[in-house]
Short mmCIF file of C-alpha atoms and ligand atoms in Angstrom, two decimals:
data_model
loop_
_atom_site.label_atom_id
_atom_site.label_comp_id
_atom_site.label_asym_id
_atom_site.label_seq_id
_atom_site.Cartn_x
_atom_site.Cartn_y
_atom_site.Cartn_z
CA MET A 1 164.40 -99.24 16.96
CA PRO A 2 162.74 -97.13 19.68
CA LEU A 3 165.35 -94.35 19.52
CA GLN A 4 166.88 -93.51 16.18
CA ILE A 5 169.29 -90.79 15.20
CA VAL A 6 168.56 -89.68 11.66
CA ARG A 7 169.92 -87.04 9.35
CA ASN A 8 167.03 -85.22 7.77
CA ASP A 9 164.92 -82.10 7.56
CA ILE A 10 162.36 -82.50 10.34
CA THR A 11 159.59 -81.06 8.17
CA LYS A 12 159.93 -84.12 5.90
CA ILE A 13 159.55 -86.73 8.61
CA GLU A 14 156.39 -88.79 8.59
CA CYS A 15 155.43 -89.43 12.17
CA ASP A 16 152.67 -88.55 14.61
CA ALA A 17 154.33 -85.43 16.02
CA ILE A 18 157.34 -83.28 15.33
CA VAL A 19 158.80 -80.96 17.94
CA ASN A 20 159.50 -77.33 17.20
CA ALA A 21 162.33 -75.41 18.88
CA ALA A 22 160.25 -72.26 19.24
CA ASN A 23 160.55 -68.99 21.14
CA SER A 24 158.25 -67.89 23.95
CA THR A 25 155.88 -65.97 21.64
CA LEU A 26 155.21 -69.14 19.59
CA LEU A 27 154.77 -66.84 16.63
CA GLY A 28 157.55 -68.24 14.47
CA GLY A 29 161.15 -67.28 13.92
CA GLY A 30 164.25 -68.57 12.16
CA GLY A 31 165.96 -71.99 12.20
CA VAL A 32 163.80 -75.04 12.56
CA ASP A 33 160.88 -72.87 13.74
CA GLY A 34 160.92 -70.94 10.47
CA ALA A 35 161.16 -74.14 8.43
CA ILE A 36 158.21 -75.73 10.29
CA HIS A 37 155.94 -72.68 9.88
CA LYS A 38 156.85 -72.39 6.24
CA ALA A 39 156.08 -76.03 5.51
CA ALA A 40 152.93 -76.11 7.65
CA GLY A 41 151.33 -73.02 6.10
CA GLY A 42 149.43 -70.10 7.65
CA GLY A 43 146.97 -72.26 9.61
CA LEU A 44 149.72 -73.12 12.08
CA LEU A 45 150.44 -69.48 12.86
CA LEU A 46 146.74 -68.77 13.40
CA GLU A 47 146.50 -71.62 15.91
CA CYS A 48 149.74 -70.54 17.60
CA MET A 49 148.34 -67.02 18.03
CA ARG A 50 145.58 -68.46 20.22
CA LEU A 51 148.02 -70.26 22.56
CA GLY A 52 149.20 -67.19 24.46
CA GLY A 53 152.90 -68.04 24.24
CA CYS A 54 154.87 -70.62 26.19
CA ARG A 55 157.40 -70.47 29.02
CA THR A 56 160.97 -71.76 28.66
CA GLY A 57 161.11 -75.49 29.39
CA GLN A 58 157.37 -75.94 28.73
CA ALA A 59 155.55 -77.28 25.65
CA LYS A 60 152.26 -76.76 23.80
CA ILE A 61 150.67 -78.73 20.99
CA THR A 62 148.95 -77.78 17.71
CA GLY A 63 147.86 -79.51 14.52
CA GLY A 64 150.34 -80.31 11.78
CA TYR A 65 148.48 -78.59 8.88
CA ASN A 66 150.41 -79.15 5.63
CA LEU A 67 153.17 -81.10 7.35
CA PRO A 68 153.26 -84.90 7.06
CA CYS A 69 152.59 -85.21 10.81
CA LYS A 70 149.41 -84.96 12.88
CA TYR A 71 150.79 -82.61 15.52
CA VAL A 72 153.48 -80.07 16.15
CA ILE A 73 154.69 -79.82 19.73
CA HIS A 74 156.19 -76.40 20.37
CA THR A 75 158.74 -76.15 23.13
CA VAL A 76 160.94 -73.25 24.17
CA GLY A 77 164.54 -74.14 24.85
CA PRO A 78 166.83 -72.11 27.13
CA LYS A 79 169.26 -69.57 25.74
CA TRP A 80 172.82 -70.58 26.57
CA LYS A 81 174.29 -68.15 29.12
CA GLY A 82 177.44 -70.00 30.10
CA GLY A 83 175.84 -73.10 31.61
CA HIS A 84 175.30 -71.90 35.20
CA ASN A 85 171.84 -70.50 34.79
CA GLY A 86 169.75 -73.63 34.88
CA GLU A 87 170.13 -74.25 31.15
CA LYS A 88 170.54 -78.02 31.51
CA GLU A 89 167.45 -78.44 33.72
CA LEU A 90 165.38 -76.28 31.38
CA LEU A 91 166.53 -78.23 28.35
CA GLU A 92 165.74 -81.53 30.09
CA SER A 93 162.31 -80.13 30.85
CA CYS A 94 161.73 -79.33 27.15
CA TYR A 95 162.26 -82.98 26.18
CA ARG A 96 160.29 -84.32 29.16
CA GLU A 97 157.31 -81.99 28.65
CA SER A 98 157.23 -82.65 24.90
CA LEU A 99 157.28 -86.41 25.44
CA LYS A 100 154.55 -86.06 28.05
CA LEU A 101 152.35 -84.21 25.55
CA ALA A 102 153.12 -86.75 22.83
CA LYS A 103 152.01 -89.53 25.17
CA GLU A 104 148.87 -87.65 26.21
CA TYR A 105 147.94 -87.36 22.53
CA ASN A 106 148.65 -91.07 21.93
CA CYS A 107 151.51 -90.45 19.54
CA GLY A 108 153.29 -93.61 18.49
CA SER A 109 156.17 -91.69 16.98
CA VAL A 110 157.75 -88.29 17.57
CA ALA A 111 160.70 -86.45 16.03
CA PHE A 112 162.92 -83.96 17.86
CA PRO A 113 165.39 -81.42 16.54
CA LEU A 114 168.41 -80.64 18.69
CA ILE A 115 166.63 -78.01 20.77
CA SER A 116 168.53 -74.83 21.73
CA SER A 117 171.61 -75.85 19.76
CA GLY A 118 171.18 -73.25 16.99
CA VAL A 119 170.24 -69.62 17.53
CA TYR A 120 170.06 -70.19 21.32
CA GLY A 121 173.70 -71.26 21.37
CA TYR A 122 173.63 -74.36 23.60
CA PRO A 123 176.84 -76.28 22.79
CA LYS A 124 175.95 -79.23 20.60
CA ALA A 125 177.67 -82.12 22.39
CA PRO A 126 176.06 -81.44 25.80
CA ALA A 127 172.74 -80.58 24.08
CA LEU A 128 172.79 -83.99 22.42
CA LYS A 129 173.64 -85.70 25.70
CA VAL A 130 170.68 -84.06 27.45
CA ALA A 131 168.40 -85.15 24.60
CA MET A 132 169.61 -88.75 24.58
CA ASP A 133 169.50 -89.08 28.39
CA VAL A 134 165.95 -87.80 28.77
CA ILE A 135 164.59 -89.67 25.77
CA SER A 136 166.24 -92.97 26.67
CA SER A 137 164.98 -92.88 30.25
CA PHE A 138 161.49 -92.04 28.98
CA LEU A 139 161.69 -95.07 26.69
CA LEU A 140 162.47 -97.33 29.63
CA GLU A 141 158.93 -96.70 30.85
CA ASN A 142 157.06 -96.05 27.60
CA ASP A 143 156.62 -97.55 24.14
CA MET A 144 157.21 -94.93 21.49
CA LEU A 145 159.35 -94.46 18.41
CA VAL A 146 161.53 -91.38 18.85
CA TYR A 147 163.63 -89.81 16.12
CA MET A 148 166.49 -87.51 17.03
CA VAL A 149 166.81 -85.46 13.87
CA ILE A 150 170.18 -84.07 13.00
CA PHE A 151 169.85 -81.51 10.26
CA ASP A 152 173.39 -80.70 9.53
CA LYS A 153 175.93 -83.49 9.97
CA ALA A 154 178.77 -81.00 10.17
CA ALA A 155 177.06 -79.49 13.18
CA TYR A 156 176.67 -82.86 14.86
CA GLN A 157 179.11 -83.43 17.66
CA ILE A 158 179.83 -85.99 20.30
CA SER A 159 182.32 -84.91 22.93
CA GLU A 160 185.69 -84.12 21.43
CA LYS A 161 187.45 -86.36 23.95
CA LEU A 162 185.31 -89.39 23.09
CA PHE A 163 185.63 -88.74 19.37
CA SER A 164 189.42 -88.57 19.47
CA GLU A 165 189.71 -91.60 21.77
CA ILE A 166 187.63 -93.69 19.41
CA LYS A 167 189.47 -92.36 16.41
CA SER A 168 192.86 -93.34 17.77
CA TYR A 169 191.48 -96.72 18.87
CA ILE A 170 190.33 -97.30 15.30
CA ASP A 171 193.64 -96.12 13.86
CA ASP A 172 195.61 -98.51 16.08
CA ARG A 173 193.41 -101.45 15.19
CA TYR A 174 193.51 -100.73 11.47
CA VAL A 175 197.30 -100.98 11.61
CA ASP A 176 197.03 -104.32 13.41
CA ARG A 177 194.55 -105.48 10.88
CA HIS A 178 196.85 -104.98 7.91
CA ARG A 179 199.56 -106.89 9.70
CA ASP A 180 197.12 -109.62 10.77
CA ALA A 181 195.64 -109.91 7.30
CA ARG A 182 199.06 -110.51 5.79
CA LEU A 183 199.89 -113.16 8.39
CA GLU A 184 196.55 -114.81 7.94
CA ARG A 185 196.99 -114.95 4.18
CA MET A 186 200.38 -116.58 4.61
CA ARG A 187 199.02 -119.05 7.12
CA ALA A 188 196.12 -119.83 4.82
CA VAL A 189 198.42 -120.58 1.93
CA GLN A 190 200.58 -122.82 4.12
CA MET A 191 197.62 -124.79 5.35
CA SER A 192 195.92 -124.76 1.93
CA GLN A 193 192.67 -124.10 3.70
CA PRO A 194 190.10 -121.51 2.79
CA LEU A 195 189.52 -118.71 5.29
CA TYR A 196 186.02 -117.83 6.28
CA GLY A 197 185.01 -114.29 5.34
CA MET A 198 185.09 -112.09 8.41
CA GLU A 199 181.56 -110.88 8.03
CA ARG A 200 179.01 -113.61 7.66
CA VAL A 201 180.07 -116.99 9.00
CA HIS A 202 177.66 -119.85 8.81
CA PRO A 203 176.24 -120.27 12.32
CA GLN A 204 177.17 -123.89 12.52
CA ALA A 205 180.52 -123.56 10.78
CA ALA A 206 182.32 -123.02 14.06
CA SER A 207 181.20 -126.34 15.40
CA LEU A 208 181.89 -128.42 12.31
CA PRO A 209 185.07 -130.50 12.33
CA THR A 210 188.17 -128.94 10.78
CA ALA A 211 190.49 -130.88 8.48
CA ALA A 212 192.86 -131.47 11.39
CA GLN A 213 190.17 -133.13 13.45
CA LYS A 214 188.78 -136.61 13.07
CA PRO A 215 185.90 -136.40 10.58
CA LEU A 216 182.46 -136.82 12.13
CA ASP A 217 179.48 -138.42 10.48
CA LEU A 218 176.47 -136.22 9.79
CA GLU A 219 174.55 -137.35 12.84
CA SER A 220 177.35 -136.54 15.27
CA ALA A 221 178.04 -133.30 13.44
CA LEU A 222 174.45 -132.27 13.91
CA GLY A 223 174.70 -133.27 17.54
CA THR A 224 177.45 -130.68 18.05
CA ILE A 225 175.27 -127.79 17.00
CA ASP A 226 175.20 -125.32 19.85
CA GLU A 227 172.20 -123.58 21.30
CA SER A 228 170.71 -121.04 18.93
CA PHE A 229 171.01 -117.25 19.19
CA SER A 230 167.55 -117.00 20.68
CA GLU A 231 168.24 -119.73 23.24
CA MET A 232 171.49 -118.11 24.28
CA LEU A 233 169.79 -114.72 24.57
CA LEU A 234 167.05 -116.05 26.83
CA ARG A 235 169.53 -118.00 28.93
CA LYS A 236 171.69 -114.92 29.41
CA ILE A 237 168.70 -112.78 30.36
CA ASP A 238 167.91 -115.28 33.12
CA GLU A 239 171.52 -115.54 34.24
CA LYS A 240 171.79 -111.77 34.50
CA GLY A 241 168.55 -111.62 36.50
CA MET A 242 167.00 -109.23 33.99
CA THR A 243 163.40 -109.12 32.84
CA ASP A 244 162.72 -109.39 29.11
CA SER A 245 161.59 -105.79 28.93
CA GLN A 246 164.66 -104.50 30.78
CA CYS A 247 166.75 -106.31 28.22
CA TYR A 248 165.06 -105.24 24.99
CA LYS A 249 164.68 -101.66 26.17
CA LYS A 250 168.33 -101.48 27.11
CA ALA A 251 169.10 -102.95 23.68
CA ASN A 252 167.01 -100.29 21.86
CA VAL A 253 164.98 -103.11 20.37
CA ASP A 254 161.30 -102.90 19.66
CA ARG A 255 159.01 -105.03 21.87
CA LYS A 256 157.35 -106.75 18.88
CA LEU A 257 160.65 -107.83 17.44
CA PHE A 258 161.71 -109.21 20.80
CA SER A 259 158.53 -111.33 20.95
CA LYS A 260 159.37 -112.68 17.52
CA ILE A 261 162.88 -113.64 18.64
CA ARG A 262 161.50 -115.16 21.83
CA SER A 263 159.04 -117.36 19.99
CA ASP A 264 161.32 -118.46 17.16
CA VAL A 265 164.19 -120.58 18.36
CA HIS A 266 165.86 -120.29 14.95
CA TYR A 267 165.44 -116.54 14.55
CA HIS A 268 168.30 -114.92 12.64
CA PRO A 269 168.83 -111.37 13.85
CA SER A 270 170.74 -108.72 11.94
CA LYS A 271 174.24 -108.01 13.18
CA THR A 272 173.19 -104.69 14.72
CA THR A 273 170.38 -106.41 16.65
CA ALA A 274 172.63 -109.21 17.87
CA ILE A 275 175.23 -106.72 19.11
CA ALA A 276 172.55 -104.57 20.72
CA PHE A 277 171.54 -107.55 22.87
CA ALA A 278 175.14 -108.35 23.74
CA ILE A 279 175.51 -104.73 24.89
CA ALA A 280 172.26 -104.82 26.87
CA LEU A 281 173.47 -107.99 28.61
CA GLU A 282 176.84 -106.36 29.28
CA LEU A 283 178.71 -109.33 27.83
CA SER A 284 182.48 -109.44 27.69
CA LEU A 285 184.18 -109.26 24.31
CA GLU A 286 184.57 -113.04 24.22
CA GLU A 287 180.94 -113.64 25.13
CA THR A 288 179.86 -111.05 22.57
CA LYS A 289 181.79 -112.89 19.87
CA ASP A 290 180.22 -116.13 21.01
CA MET A 291 176.74 -114.67 20.81
CA LEU A 292 177.42 -113.17 17.39
CA MET A 293 178.66 -116.50 16.15
CA LYS A 294 175.28 -118.01 16.99
CA ALA A 295 173.75 -115.50 14.62
CA GLY A 296 176.37 -116.14 11.97
CA PHE A 297 178.48 -113.02 12.49
CA ALA A 298 181.95 -112.16 13.67
CA LEU A 299 183.68 -109.08 15.04
CA SER A 300 186.73 -108.17 13.06
CA HIS A 301 189.20 -105.38 12.64
CA SER A 302 188.28 -104.99 9.04
CA ASN A 303 185.68 -102.32 9.57
CA LYS A 304 185.18 -99.30 11.77
CA PHE A 305 181.82 -100.47 13.06
CA ASP A 306 183.29 -103.56 14.71
CA ILE A 307 186.21 -101.65 16.17
CA ILE A 308 183.91 -99.03 17.70
CA ILE A 309 181.85 -101.80 19.31
CA GLU A 310 185.05 -103.36 20.63
CA TYR A 311 186.13 -99.97 22.01
CA PHE A 312 182.95 -99.60 24.06
CA ILE A 313 182.98 -103.18 25.34
CA THR A 314 186.61 -103.06 26.40
CA ASN A 315 185.85 -99.79 28.19
CA SER A 316 182.83 -101.43 29.86
CA ASN A 317 180.54 -98.76 28.47
CA TYR A 318 177.28 -100.56 27.79
CA ASN A 319 175.06 -97.58 27.09
CA VAL A 320 173.54 -98.41 23.72
CA PHE A 321 172.49 -94.81 23.17
CA GLU A 322 175.97 -93.44 23.75
CA ILE A 323 177.34 -96.11 21.46
CA ASN A 324 174.82 -95.05 18.82
CA GLU A 325 175.87 -91.41 19.13
CA ALA A 326 179.42 -92.48 18.43
CA LEU A 327 178.42 -94.79 15.58
CA PHE A 328 176.42 -91.97 14.03
CA ALA A 329 179.37 -89.61 14.36
CA PHE A 330 181.48 -92.12 12.44
CA ASP A 331 178.75 -92.71 9.82
CA GLN A 332 178.07 -96.28 10.86
CA SER A 333 174.85 -98.28 11.26
CA LEU A 334 173.17 -97.93 14.64
CA LEU A 335 172.42 -100.61 17.23
CA GLY A 336 168.92 -101.86 17.90
CA ALA A 337 165.95 -102.88 15.83
N1 AR6 B 401 165.17 -79.88 10.53
C1 AR6 B 401 165.82 -80.35 11.60
N2 AR6 B 401 166.67 -79.60 12.34
C2 AR6 B 401 166.85 -78.31 11.95
C3 AR6 B 401 166.19 -77.75 10.84
C4 AR6 B 401 165.30 -78.59 10.12
N3 AR6 B 401 164.64 -78.16 9.06
N4 AR6 B 401 166.59 -76.45 10.72
C5 AR6 B 401 167.48 -76.23 11.71
N5 AR6 B 401 167.64 -77.34 12.45
P1 AR6 B 401 167.34 -73.48 16.02
P2 AR6 B 401 167.15 -72.94 18.92
C6 AR6 B 401 168.51 -77.58 13.63
O1 AR6 B 401 168.15 -72.25 15.83
O2 AR6 B 401 168.62 -72.97 19.04
C7 AR6 B 401 164.22 -69.59 16.21
O3 AR6 B 401 164.31 -68.34 15.64
C8 AR6 B 401 169.68 -76.67 13.78
O4 AR6 B 401 170.78 -77.17 13.02
O5 AR6 B 401 166.27 -73.75 15.05
O6 AR6 B 401 166.33 -73.70 19.92
C9 AR6 B 401 163.12 -69.68 17.26
O7 AR6 B 401 162.00 -68.88 16.92
C10 AR6 B 401 169.95 -76.79 15.26
O8 AR6 B 401 170.80 -77.90 15.54
O9 AR6 B 401 166.62 -73.47 17.47
C11 AR6 B 401 163.81 -69.19 18.48
O10 AR6 B 401 163.83 -67.78 18.52
C12 AR6 B 401 168.58 -77.08 15.88
O11 AR6 B 401 167.72 -77.34 14.78
C13 AR6 B 401 165.20 -69.70 18.33
O12 AR6 B 401 165.42 -69.85 16.93
C14 AR6 B 401 168.00 -75.95 16.68
O13 AR6 B 401 168.33 -74.71 16.09
C15 AR6 B 401 165.38 -71.04 18.98
O14 AR6 B 401 166.72 -71.43 18.93
#
């Protein structure tokens, strides 16, 4: 997954570079800066002393010393002064300049803290949006694994409006679900037929004859097997006039995994990967369900994850990174692979 949101202490992350939310002296401080210097040891401070500071919105690189990363990229975020003093542009610049340095130093993976959102007071929801926007557009042009590290889940926020809209959407659907489940159970008893579990459905189960239909022999049954997940994916990419790379990048899926799916007609993706592609292709809810079925999955109202996906599709919001922010806020698995 090219862009992942993770809950962790950034000093523990094993990757090529971690980013430090420093101040313009680059000589250490509190927050994540203090934690990074402490874990790296005195060598980091000595190297920082030779850098001559750093301007707000810029970035400089050092070694990682005792940290489990090769480099530390030090960037200076803006102090929040109400939002009308160029804070957003400066914060965008921090992410852009840090990514530029990471690329220059051939980093395959880099981890960011939520710059400026602590001591410097940048409100967390807009700080996260800036981070996700800059990183995701960088990833459209570049191959890199980027971790957005959230230290304190309680401090993690998506916009309040989005959070409450999704929450009430979930609440409404959960109510429906209990009613539906009861009806379905009654119907199942009446028809004396087993119900398929809502989660994993055998890919071909949907096309096999039901008891009410005329039974088919094995050969004709096999003849009814639809195109596979991978075939449907490639067909849809063509129909939408997308290139492969536009599609897997928009899906937050790694290039290597996409090649695997492309070359294996029977590839079985995970549910989060299958949905990520449906989102990248901007499929309707019905088409999404169809595509999931090819991979052996269903969307149901029996879990929050599915309802959140449904919320975004019915609102025609196909930004996988925004969806992931929301999924993270609700403690769900993220889309992509
Ligand atoms: N791992 C990941 N994230 C962390 C960690 C950690 N170990 N510790 C804190 N955070 P801040 P700023 C999160 O204050 O707002 C320093 O004194 C934290 O929850 O570290 O850019 C510098 O020297 C918050 O979301 O950085 C500067 O003077 C985010 O990191 C000043 O603070 C950033 O919080 C910079 O302030």
